[in-house]
mmCIF file of C-alpha atoms in Angstrom:
data_model
loop_
_atom_site.group_PDB
_atom_site.id
_atom_site.type_symbol
_atom_site.label_atom_id
_atom_site.label_comp_id
_atom_site.label_asym_id
_atom_site.label_seq_id
_atom_site.Cartn_x
_atom_site.Cartn_y
_atom_site.Cartn_z
ATOM 1 C CA MET A 11 -98.355 -41.199 -89.919
ATOM 2 C CA ARG A 12 -98.018 -37.856 -90.417
ATOM 3 C CA THR A 13 -98.374 -36.911 -86.596
ATOM 4 C CA LEU A 14 -95.350 -38.256 -86.245
ATOM 5 C CA ASP A 15 -93.401 -35.867 -88.200
ATOM 6 C CA ASN A 16 -93.410 -33.373 -85.120
ATOM 7 C CA ILE A 17 -91.731 -35.757 -82.907
ATOM 8 C CA ASP A 18 -88.038 -35.127 -81.817
ATOM 9 C CA LEU A 19 -87.179 -38.907 -82.117
ATOM 10 C CA LEU A 20 -83.169 -38.619 -80.390
ATOM 11 C CA HIS A 21 -84.878 -36.637 -77.507
ATOM 12 C CA ARG A 22 -87.126 -39.394 -76.883
ATOM 13 C CA LEU A 23 -84.787 -42.233 -76.710
ATOM 14 C CA ARG A 24 -82.577 -40.404 -74.788
ATOM 15 C CA ALA A 25 -85.079 -40.076 -72.142
ATOM 16 C CA ARG A 26 -85.333 -43.230 -69.791
ATOM 17 C CA THR A 27 -88.831 -44.765 -69.096
ATOM 18 C CA LEU A 28 -89.331 -47.895 -67.484
ATOM 19 C CA MET A 29 -91.214 -50.751 -69.520
ATOM 20 C CA PHE A 30 -92.234 -54.554 -69.204
ATOM 21 C CA ALA A 31 -89.676 -56.587 -70.550
ATOM 22 C CA THR A 32 -92.743 -58.977 -72.426
ATOM 23 C CA PRO A 33 -95.981 -58.451 -72.400
ATOM 24 C CA PRO A 34 -98.595 -60.916 -70.648
ATOM 25 C CA HIS A 35 -99.673 -63.985 -72.809
ATOM 26 C CA PHE A 36 -103.428 -62.741 -73.195
ATOM 27 C CA ILE A 37 -102.213 -60.216 -75.116
ATOM 28 C CA ARG A 38 -99.162 -61.323 -77.168
ATOM 29 C CA GLY A 39 -101.018 -61.921 -80.307
ATOM 30 C CA ARG A 40 -102.420 -58.377 -80.740
ATOM 31 C CA ILE A 41 -98.699 -56.825 -79.800
ATOM 32 C CA ARG A 42 -97.321 -58.827 -82.486
ATOM 33 C CA ALA A 43 -100.259 -57.583 -84.701
ATOM 34 C CA ALA A 44 -98.626 -53.964 -83.815
ATOM 35 C CA TRP A 45 -95.245 -55.137 -84.645
ATOM 36 C CA HIS A 46 -96.368 -56.674 -87.875
ATOM 37 C CA PHE A 47 -97.963 -53.359 -88.578
ATOM 38 C CA SER A 48 -95.098 -51.209 -88.031
ATOM 39 C CA LEU A 49 -92.442 -53.752 -90.137
ATOM 40 C CA GLU A 50 -94.829 -53.384 -92.999
ATOM 41 C CA GLN A 51 -95.010 -49.484 -93.090
ATOM 42 C CA ILE A 52 -91.121 -49.818 -93.200
ATOM 43 C CA ILE A 53 -91.304 -52.192 -95.935
ATOM 44 C CA GLN A 54 -93.976 -50.240 -97.626
ATOM 45 C CA ALA A 55 -92.402 -46.590 -97.313
ATOM 46 C CA ARG A 56 -91.379 -45.199 -100.943
ATOM 47 C CA THR A 57 -89.859 -42.056 -99.880
ATOM 48 C CA ASP A 58 -87.499 -40.875 -97.087
ATOM 49 C CA VAL A 59 -90.145 -39.099 -95.216
ATOM 50 C CA GLU A 60 -92.727 -42.258 -95.267
ATOM 51 C CA SER A 61 -89.463 -44.433 -93.941
ATOM 52 C CA THR A 62 -88.736 -41.822 -91.231
ATOM 53 C CA ARG A 63 -92.328 -41.909 -90.258
ATOM 54 C CA ALA A 64 -92.370 -45.984 -90.441
ATOM 55 C CA TRP A 65 -89.245 -46.112 -88.588
ATOM 56 C CA THR A 66 -89.808 -43.782 -85.902
ATOM 57 C CA LEU A 67 -93.384 -45.816 -85.033
ATOM 58 C CA TRP A 68 -91.240 -48.913 -84.842
ATOM 59 C CA LEU A 69 -88.639 -47.374 -82.434
ATOM 60 C CA LEU A 70 -91.602 -45.507 -80.106
ATOM 61 C CA LEU A 71 -94.008 -48.924 -80.019
ATOM 62 C CA PRO A 72 -92.329 -50.137 -76.968
ATOM 63 C CA ARG A 73 -92.716 -47.073 -75.357
ATOM 64 C CA MET A 74 -96.266 -46.683 -76.340
ATOM 65 C CA LEU A 75 -97.351 -49.828 -75.101
ATOM 66 C CA LEU A 76 -95.226 -51.526 -72.531
ATOM 67 C CA HIS A 77 -94.319 -48.003 -70.312
ATOM 68 C CA ARG A 78 -94.974 -48.676 -66.661
ATOM 69 C CA THR A 79 -94.815 -46.516 -63.412
ATOM 70 C CA PRO A 80 -91.934 -47.636 -60.909
ATOM 71 C CA GLY A 81 -93.138 -50.673 -58.479
ATOM 72 C CA THR A 82 -95.698 -51.355 -61.223
ATOM 73 C CA ARG A 83 -95.290 -55.417 -61.720
ATOM 74 C CA THR A 84 -98.677 -56.057 -63.564
ATOM 75 C CA LEU A 85 -101.358 -53.931 -65.571
ATOM 76 C CA PRO A 86 -105.028 -54.874 -65.494
ATOM 77 C CA LYS A 87 -106.438 -56.466 -68.569
ATOM 78 C CA GLU A 88 -108.639 -53.390 -69.553
ATOM 79 C CA GLU A 89 -105.402 -51.360 -69.473
ATOM 80 C CA TRP A 90 -103.715 -53.299 -71.842
ATOM 81 C CA ARG A 91 -106.521 -53.383 -74.219
ATOM 82 C CA ARG A 92 -107.082 -49.418 -73.747
ATOM 83 C CA ARG A 93 -103.655 -49.061 -74.936
ATOM 84 C CA LEU A 94 -104.011 -51.275 -78.263
ATOM 85 C CA HIS A 95 -107.290 -49.741 -79.099
ATOM 86 C CA ALA A 96 -105.445 -46.247 -78.794
ATOM 87 C CA PHE A 97 -102.664 -47.579 -80.888
ATOM 88 C CA GLN A 98 -105.010 -49.141 -83.469
ATOM 89 C CA GLN A 99 -106.739 -46.088 -83.720
ATOM 90 C CA GLY A 100 -103.595 -44.064 -84.399
ATOM 91 C CA ASP A 101 -103.867 -41.933 -81.120
ATOM 92 C CA TRP A 102 -100.080 -42.814 -80.506
ATOM 93 C CA HIS A 103 -99.312 -38.987 -79.044
ATOM 94 C CA HIS A 104 -101.754 -39.885 -76.289
ATOM 95 C CA LEU A 105 -99.926 -42.742 -75.677
ATOM 96 C CA LEU A 106 -96.535 -41.419 -75.617
ATOM 97 C CA HIS A 107 -98.171 -38.761 -73.067
ATOM 98 C CA HIS A 108 -98.627 -41.508 -70.723
ATOM 99 C CA SER A 109 -94.830 -42.661 -71.077
ATOM 100 C CA ASP A 110 -93.644 -39.083 -70.313
ATOM 101 C CA MET A 111 -95.735 -39.517 -67.125
ATOM 102 C CA ALA A 112 -94.317 -42.716 -66.330
ATOM 103 C CA GLU A 113 -90.935 -41.055 -66.983
ATOM 104 C CA ALA A 114 -91.413 -38.423 -64.721
ATOM 105 C CA ASN A 115 -92.596 -40.691 -62.190
ATOM 106 C CA GLN A 116 -89.105 -42.416 -62.456
ATOM 107 C CA ALA A 117 -86.992 -39.655 -62.207
ATOM 108 C CA THR A 118 -88.000 -39.414 -58.337
ATOM 109 C CA THR A 119 -87.253 -42.604 -57.311
ATOM 110 C CA THR A 120 -83.815 -44.234 -56.884
ATOM 111 C CA SER A 121 -82.696 -47.510 -58.859
ATOM 112 C CA THR A 122 -79.895 -48.903 -56.613
ATOM 113 C CA PRO A 123 -80.511 -52.613 -56.324
ATOM 114 C CA THR A 124 -81.103 -54.052 -53.225
ATOM 115 C CA PRO A 125 -79.720 -57.687 -51.950
ATOM 116 C CA GLU A 126 -83.300 -58.655 -52.448
ATOM 117 C CA ARG A 127 -83.794 -57.172 -55.635
ATOM 118 C CA ARG A 128 -80.628 -58.823 -56.947
ATOM 119 C CA ALA A 129 -81.556 -62.140 -55.517
ATOM 120 C CA GLU A 130 -85.264 -61.798 -57.343
ATOM 121 C CA ARG A 131 -83.548 -61.096 -60.373
ATOM 122 C CA ALA A 132 -81.032 -64.015 -60.256
ATOM 123 C CA ARG A 133 -84.132 -66.110 -59.510
ATOM 124 C CA HIS A 134 -86.132 -65.000 -62.719
ATOM 125 C CA LEU A 135 -82.927 -65.312 -64.970
ATOM 126 C CA VAL A 136 -82.670 -69.075 -63.596
ATOM 127 C CA HIS A 137 -86.158 -69.767 -64.494
ATOM 128 C CA GLN A 138 -85.317 -68.582 -67.998
ATOM 129 C CA GLY A 139 -81.881 -70.944 -68.264
ATOM 130 C CA GLU A 140 -79.918 -68.077 -68.203
ATOM 131 C CA LEU A 141 -77.693 -69.226 -65.618
ATOM 132 C CA SER A 142 -74.405 -67.065 -66.288
ATOM 133 C CA ALA A 143 -76.375 -63.887 -66.356
ATOM 134 C CA ALA A 144 -77.967 -65.168 -63.058
ATOM 135 C CA ARG A 145 -74.582 -65.603 -61.590
ATOM 136 C CA GLN A 146 -73.910 -62.247 -62.555
ATOM 137 C CA ALA A 147 -76.761 -60.599 -61.259
ATOM 138 C CA LEU A 148 -75.607 -61.833 -57.967
ATOM 139 C CA THR A 149 -72.015 -61.105 -58.126
ATOM 140 C CA ALA A 150 -71.822 -57.884 -60.371
ATOM 141 C CA THR A 151 -70.643 -54.684 -59.253
ATOM 142 C CA PRO A 152 -73.071 -52.164 -58.324
ATOM 143 C CA PRO A 153 -73.529 -49.268 -60.589
ATOM 144 C CA ALA A 154 -71.522 -46.129 -59.932
ATOM 145 C CA PRO A 155 -73.304 -42.791 -58.335
ATOM 146 C CA GLY A 156 -74.604 -40.705 -60.715
ATOM 147 C CA THR A 157 -71.868 -37.745 -59.601
ATOM 148 C CA GLU A 158 -69.347 -35.115 -61.628
ATOM 149 C CA SER A 159 -66.508 -37.650 -60.397
ATOM 150 C CA THR A 160 -68.084 -40.496 -62.018
ATOM 151 C CA LEU A 161 -68.686 -38.426 -65.361
ATOM 152 C CA ALA A 162 -64.977 -37.239 -64.964
ATOM 153 C CA GLN A 163 -63.822 -40.703 -64.765
ATOM 154 C CA LEU A 164 -65.864 -41.837 -67.803
ATOM 155 C CA GLN A 165 -64.559 -38.960 -69.978
ATOM 156 C CA ASP A 166 -60.946 -39.098 -68.689
ATOM 157 C CA PRO A 167 -59.115 -38.517 -72.100
ATOM 158 C CA ALA A 168 -56.055 -40.523 -70.905
ATOM 159 C CA ARG A 169 -58.139 -43.561 -70.764
ATOM 160 C CA ARG A 170 -60.577 -43.016 -73.247
ATOM 161 C CA PRO A 171 -58.874 -40.793 -76.166
ATOM 162 C CA PRO A 172 -61.659 -38.507 -77.784
ATOM 163 C CA ALA A 173 -60.372 -39.129 -81.049
ATOM 164 C CA PRO A 174 -58.746 -41.756 -82.964
ATOM 165 C CA TYR A 175 -55.155 -42.339 -82.734
ATOM 166 C CA THR A 176 -54.961 -43.056 -86.652
ATOM 167 C CA ALA A 177 -57.639 -41.694 -89.154
ATOM 168 C CA LEU A 178 -58.906 -44.353 -91.276
ATOM 169 C CA HIS A 179 -58.146 -44.288 -94.834
ATOM 170 C CA PRO A 180 -60.527 -42.443 -97.392
ATOM 171 C CA THR A 181 -60.887 -46.165 -99.050
ATOM 172 C CA ILE A 182 -62.473 -47.275 -95.909
ATOM 173 C CA HIS A 183 -65.249 -44.489 -96.147
ATOM 174 C CA GLN A 184 -65.797 -44.590 -99.982
ATOM 175 C CA PHE A 185 -65.939 -48.092 -100.037
ATOM 176 C CA ALA A 186 -68.964 -49.762 -101.620
ATOM 177 C CA PRO A 187 -69.566 -53.566 -101.975
ATOM 178 C CA ASP A 188 -70.223 -54.786 -105.417
ATOM 179 C CA GLN A 189 -73.421 -56.003 -104.368
ATOM 180 C CA PRO A 190 -75.560 -55.377 -101.501
ATOM 181 C CA LEU A 191 -75.178 -57.686 -98.399
ATOM 182 C CA GLN A 192 -77.638 -60.369 -97.860
ATOM 183 C CA LEU A 193 -78.053 -61.734 -94.696
ATOM 184 C CA PRO A 194 -78.614 -65.511 -94.759
ATOM 185 C CA VAL A 195 -82.294 -65.952 -93.097
ATOM 186 C CA SER A 196 -81.254 -69.167 -91.084
ATOM 187 C CA LYS A 197 -78.345 -66.997 -89.423
ATOM 188 C CA LEU A 198 -80.576 -63.908 -89.001
ATOM 189 C CA LEU A 199 -83.267 -65.888 -87.006
ATOM 190 C CA THR A 200 -80.731 -68.098 -85.134
ATOM 191 C CA ALA A 201 -79.630 -64.968 -83.883
ATOM 192 C CA LEU A 202 -82.719 -63.886 -82.680
ATOM 193 C CA ARG A 203 -83.725 -67.013 -81.049
ATOM 194 C CA ARG A 204 -80.256 -67.210 -79.196
ATOM 195 C CA SER A 205 -80.414 -63.703 -78.051
ATOM 196 C CA ARG A 206 -79.869 -63.703 -74.055
ATOM 197 C CA LYS A 207 -83.283 -63.559 -72.357
ATOM 198 C CA GLY A 208 -83.909 -60.839 -69.582
ATOM 199 C CA ALA A 209 -80.780 -58.708 -71.248
ATOM 200 C CA ALA A 210 -81.149 -55.331 -70.760
ATOM 201 C CA PRO A 211 -83.062 -53.374 -73.408
ATOM 202 C CA GLY A 212 -81.589 -50.303 -75.497
ATOM 203 C CA PRO A 213 -83.183 -46.810 -75.853
ATOM 204 C CA SER A 214 -86.117 -47.773 -77.516
ATOM 205 C CA GLY A 215 -86.803 -50.117 -74.563
ATOM 206 C CA LEU A 216 -87.430 -53.028 -77.093
ATOM 207 C CA THR A 217 -85.976 -56.335 -75.500
ATOM 208 C CA ALA A 218 -85.361 -59.728 -77.426
ATOM 209 C CA ASP A 219 -87.851 -61.155 -75.613
ATOM 210 C CA THR A 220 -90.512 -59.064 -76.840
ATOM 211 C CA LEU A 221 -88.817 -59.071 -80.653
ATOM 212 C CA ARG A 222 -89.085 -63.026 -80.559
ATOM 213 C CA LEU A 223 -92.839 -62.600 -81.118
ATOM 214 C CA VAL A 224 -92.170 -61.902 -84.783
ATOM 215 C CA LEU A 225 -91.449 -65.456 -85.052
ATOM 216 C CA ASP A 226 -94.716 -66.715 -84.131
ATOM 217 C CA ASP A 227 -96.280 -65.484 -87.409
ATOM 218 C CA ASP A 228 -94.722 -66.277 -90.572
ATOM 219 C CA ALA A 229 -95.913 -63.352 -92.428
ATOM 220 C CA THR A 230 -94.633 -61.131 -89.671
ATOM 221 C CA THR A 231 -91.349 -63.260 -89.871
ATOM 222 C CA ALA A 232 -90.725 -62.192 -93.486
ATOM 223 C CA LEU A 233 -91.642 -58.603 -92.529
ATOM 224 C CA PHE A 234 -88.741 -58.842 -90.165
ATOM 225 C CA VAL A 235 -86.385 -60.421 -92.352
ATOM 226 C CA ASP A 236 -86.793 -57.858 -95.016
ATOM 227 C CA VAL A 237 -86.596 -55.311 -92.367
ATOM 228 C CA CYS A 238 -83.046 -56.278 -91.120
ATOM 229 C CA GLN A 239 -82.025 -56.592 -94.761
ATOM 230 C CA LEU A 240 -82.622 -53.066 -94.969
ATOM 231 C CA LEU A 241 -80.893 -52.199 -91.634
ATOM 232 C CA ALA A 242 -77.945 -54.218 -92.894
ATOM 233 C CA GLN A 243 -77.630 -52.575 -95.994
ATOM 234 C CA ALA A 244 -77.779 -49.024 -94.469
ATOM 235 C CA ARG A 245 -81.058 -48.471 -96.570
ATOM 236 C CA VAL A 246 -82.713 -45.986 -93.605
ATOM 237 C CA PRO A 247 -82.837 -42.347 -93.406
ATOM 238 C CA PRO A 248 -79.695 -40.360 -91.697
ATOM 239 C CA ASN A 249 -81.682 -39.664 -88.653
ATOM 240 C CA ILE A 250 -83.006 -42.835 -88.115
ATOM 241 C CA ALA A 251 -79.320 -44.257 -88.286
ATOM 242 C CA LYS A 252 -78.425 -41.819 -85.363
ATOM 243 C CA ALA A 253 -81.339 -43.027 -83.240
ATOM 244 C CA ILE A 254 -80.612 -46.890 -84.109
ATOM 245 C CA GLY A 255 -76.924 -45.945 -83.385
ATOM 246 C CA LEU A 256 -77.748 -44.482 -79.660
ATOM 247 C CA GLY A 257 -76.759 -46.534 -76.687
ATOM 248 C CA ARG A 258 -77.800 -46.363 -73.102
ATOM 249 C CA LEU A 259 -74.769 -45.667 -70.729
ATOM 250 C CA VAL A 260 -74.568 -47.446 -67.657
ATOM 251 C CA ALA A 261 -71.552 -46.919 -65.114
ATOM 252 C CA LEU A 262 -70.376 -49.543 -63.116
ATOM 253 C CA GLN A 263 -68.225 -49.621 -59.828
ATOM 254 C CA LYS A 264 -64.767 -51.595 -59.764
ATOM 255 C CA PRO A 265 -63.729 -53.042 -56.928
ATOM 256 C CA ASN A 266 -60.558 -51.065 -56.740
ATOM 257 C CA GLY A 267 -63.177 -47.736 -56.747
ATOM 258 C CA GLY A 268 -62.631 -46.890 -60.603
ATOM 259 C CA VAL A 269 -65.787 -46.838 -62.884
ATOM 260 C CA ARG A 270 -66.289 -48.939 -66.106
ATOM 261 C CA GLY A 271 -68.838 -47.661 -68.958
ATOM 262 C CA LEU A 272 -71.209 -50.130 -70.647
ATOM 263 C CA VAL A 273 -72.881 -49.338 -73.473
ATOM 264 C CA VAL A 274 -76.412 -50.889 -74.260
ATOM 265 C CA GLY A 275 -77.203 -50.650 -77.783
ATOM 266 C CA ASP A 276 -80.809 -51.355 -79.794
ATOM 267 C CA VAL A 277 -81.671 -54.802 -79.450
ATOM 268 C CA LEU A 278 -82.705 -54.905 -83.392
ATOM 269 C CA ARG A 279 -79.033 -53.580 -84.259
ATOM 270 C CA ARG A 280 -77.461 -55.784 -81.993
ATOM 271 C CA VAL A 281 -79.167 -58.900 -83.538
ATOM 272 C CA VAL A 282 -78.359 -57.269 -87.059
ATOM 273 C CA SER A 283 -74.826 -56.850 -86.104
ATOM 274 C CA ARG A 284 -74.056 -60.477 -84.644
ATOM 275 C CA CYS A 285 -75.382 -62.027 -87.722
ATOM 276 C CA ILE A 286 -73.272 -59.888 -89.806
ATOM 277 C CA ALA A 287 -69.967 -60.937 -87.539
ATOM 278 C CA GLN A 288 -70.707 -64.673 -87.915
ATOM 279 C CA MET A 289 -70.998 -64.108 -91.952
ATOM 280 C CA PHE A 290 -67.690 -62.942 -91.803
ATOM 281 C CA SER A 291 -66.124 -63.983 -88.551
ATOM 282 C CA SER A 292 -63.436 -66.326 -90.696
ATOM 283 C CA HIS A 293 -62.413 -63.025 -92.991
ATOM 284 C CA ILE A 294 -61.747 -61.134 -89.631
ATOM 285 C CA HIS A 295 -60.027 -64.159 -87.788
ATOM 286 C CA THR A 296 -57.248 -64.331 -90.745
ATOM 287 C CA ALA A 297 -57.028 -60.450 -91.034
ATOM 288 C CA CYS A 298 -56.395 -60.282 -87.028
ATOM 289 C CA SER A 299 -54.620 -63.457 -86.239
ATOM 290 C CA PRO A 300 -52.073 -63.731 -84.801
ATOM 291 C CA GLN A 301 -51.981 -60.806 -82.936
ATOM 292 C CA GLN A 302 -54.977 -60.671 -80.753
ATOM 293 C CA PHE A 303 -56.467 -63.009 -78.350
ATOM 294 C CA ALA A 304 -60.363 -62.088 -78.492
ATOM 295 C CA LEU A 305 -61.646 -63.614 -81.645
ATOM 296 C CA SER A 306 -62.126 -67.055 -81.353
ATOM 297 C CA THR A 307 -58.404 -67.645 -80.367
ATOM 298 C CA ARG A 308 -58.196 -69.989 -77.611
ATOM 299 C CA ALA A 309 -54.915 -69.130 -76.304
ATOM 300 C CA GLY A 310 -55.581 -70.012 -72.921
ATOM 301 C CA THR A 311 -55.325 -66.281 -72.220
ATOM 302 C CA GLY A 312 -58.410 -66.105 -69.894
ATOM 303 C CA ALA A 313 -57.090 -68.956 -67.773
ATOM 304 C CA VAL A 314 -53.860 -67.263 -67.012
ATOM 305 C CA LEU A 315 -55.720 -63.876 -65.981
ATOM 306 C CA HIS A 316 -57.846 -65.729 -63.715
ATOM 307 C CA ALA A 317 -55.042 -67.766 -62.149
ATOM 308 C CA LEU A 318 -52.941 -64.681 -61.550
ATOM 309 C CA THR A 319 -56.050 -62.870 -60.148
ATOM 310 C CA THR A 320 -56.959 -65.682 -57.621
ATOM 311 C CA ALA A 321 -53.037 -65.963 -56.810
ATOM 312 C CA THR A 322 -53.044 -62.432 -55.741
ATOM 313 C CA GLU A 323 -56.317 -62.069 -53.844
#
């Protein structure tokens, strides 16, 4: 584990690397064993240094085992076994070196989706039962060009103020609960099971489809729950909190020529956040109602918006 001390985790996670969304069936048991080992290291850590090493391993695991070069659809079984053998031997820097090569190869390719690729992704999502996502794959606007103009629109201070309008009250920063937050296990596991299939991964590259492998073994599931409790209680080293807080920004082109930024966060954080939001949804609804129309408030505003859009097209 000490070999992870010299890794710049934030730099690694900011670098985009292509990865397989899920491993092949014949190797999933051994992939889950790697997840189990990483989760176990997080739980067994007794110091911030040990915790940082364990979390670093967790966040880099998809990059180590699931990286691929552009255009690669499958890998030979021998390659999958070679990667897992290297992981079991602790040869993690070697695996990361190969993922860096995949990243370098990706930099020379374009990622603009063609109609054929959009149709292929839509078919894939239909087979997974994600019909709404399949529709979006066909009708969504294309990515905005990676130009200075796009960056300027995303950073426009008039539309995206760089600072809050009003400073948060000091008591919010100083708040400490009477007792640590405890996630309901049933809600947490349901949030993971219902995570959207085929959804884009965050900076770590871990997808919900791959994370669901922890549900195939009771011992691994228990470790996963314990790690989620640590995250929900903010019991992670500061640098790891920064790493988990990273998001991957995607700039989408609006029909009117504008740009909309979409941030994709880490899937583990999304699962934990969803569970917490469900725990306190009634409290949030009471505090916000009736001035808002977004949180479980079925006031018909969506229907009005779509009617006006249709009438003016």
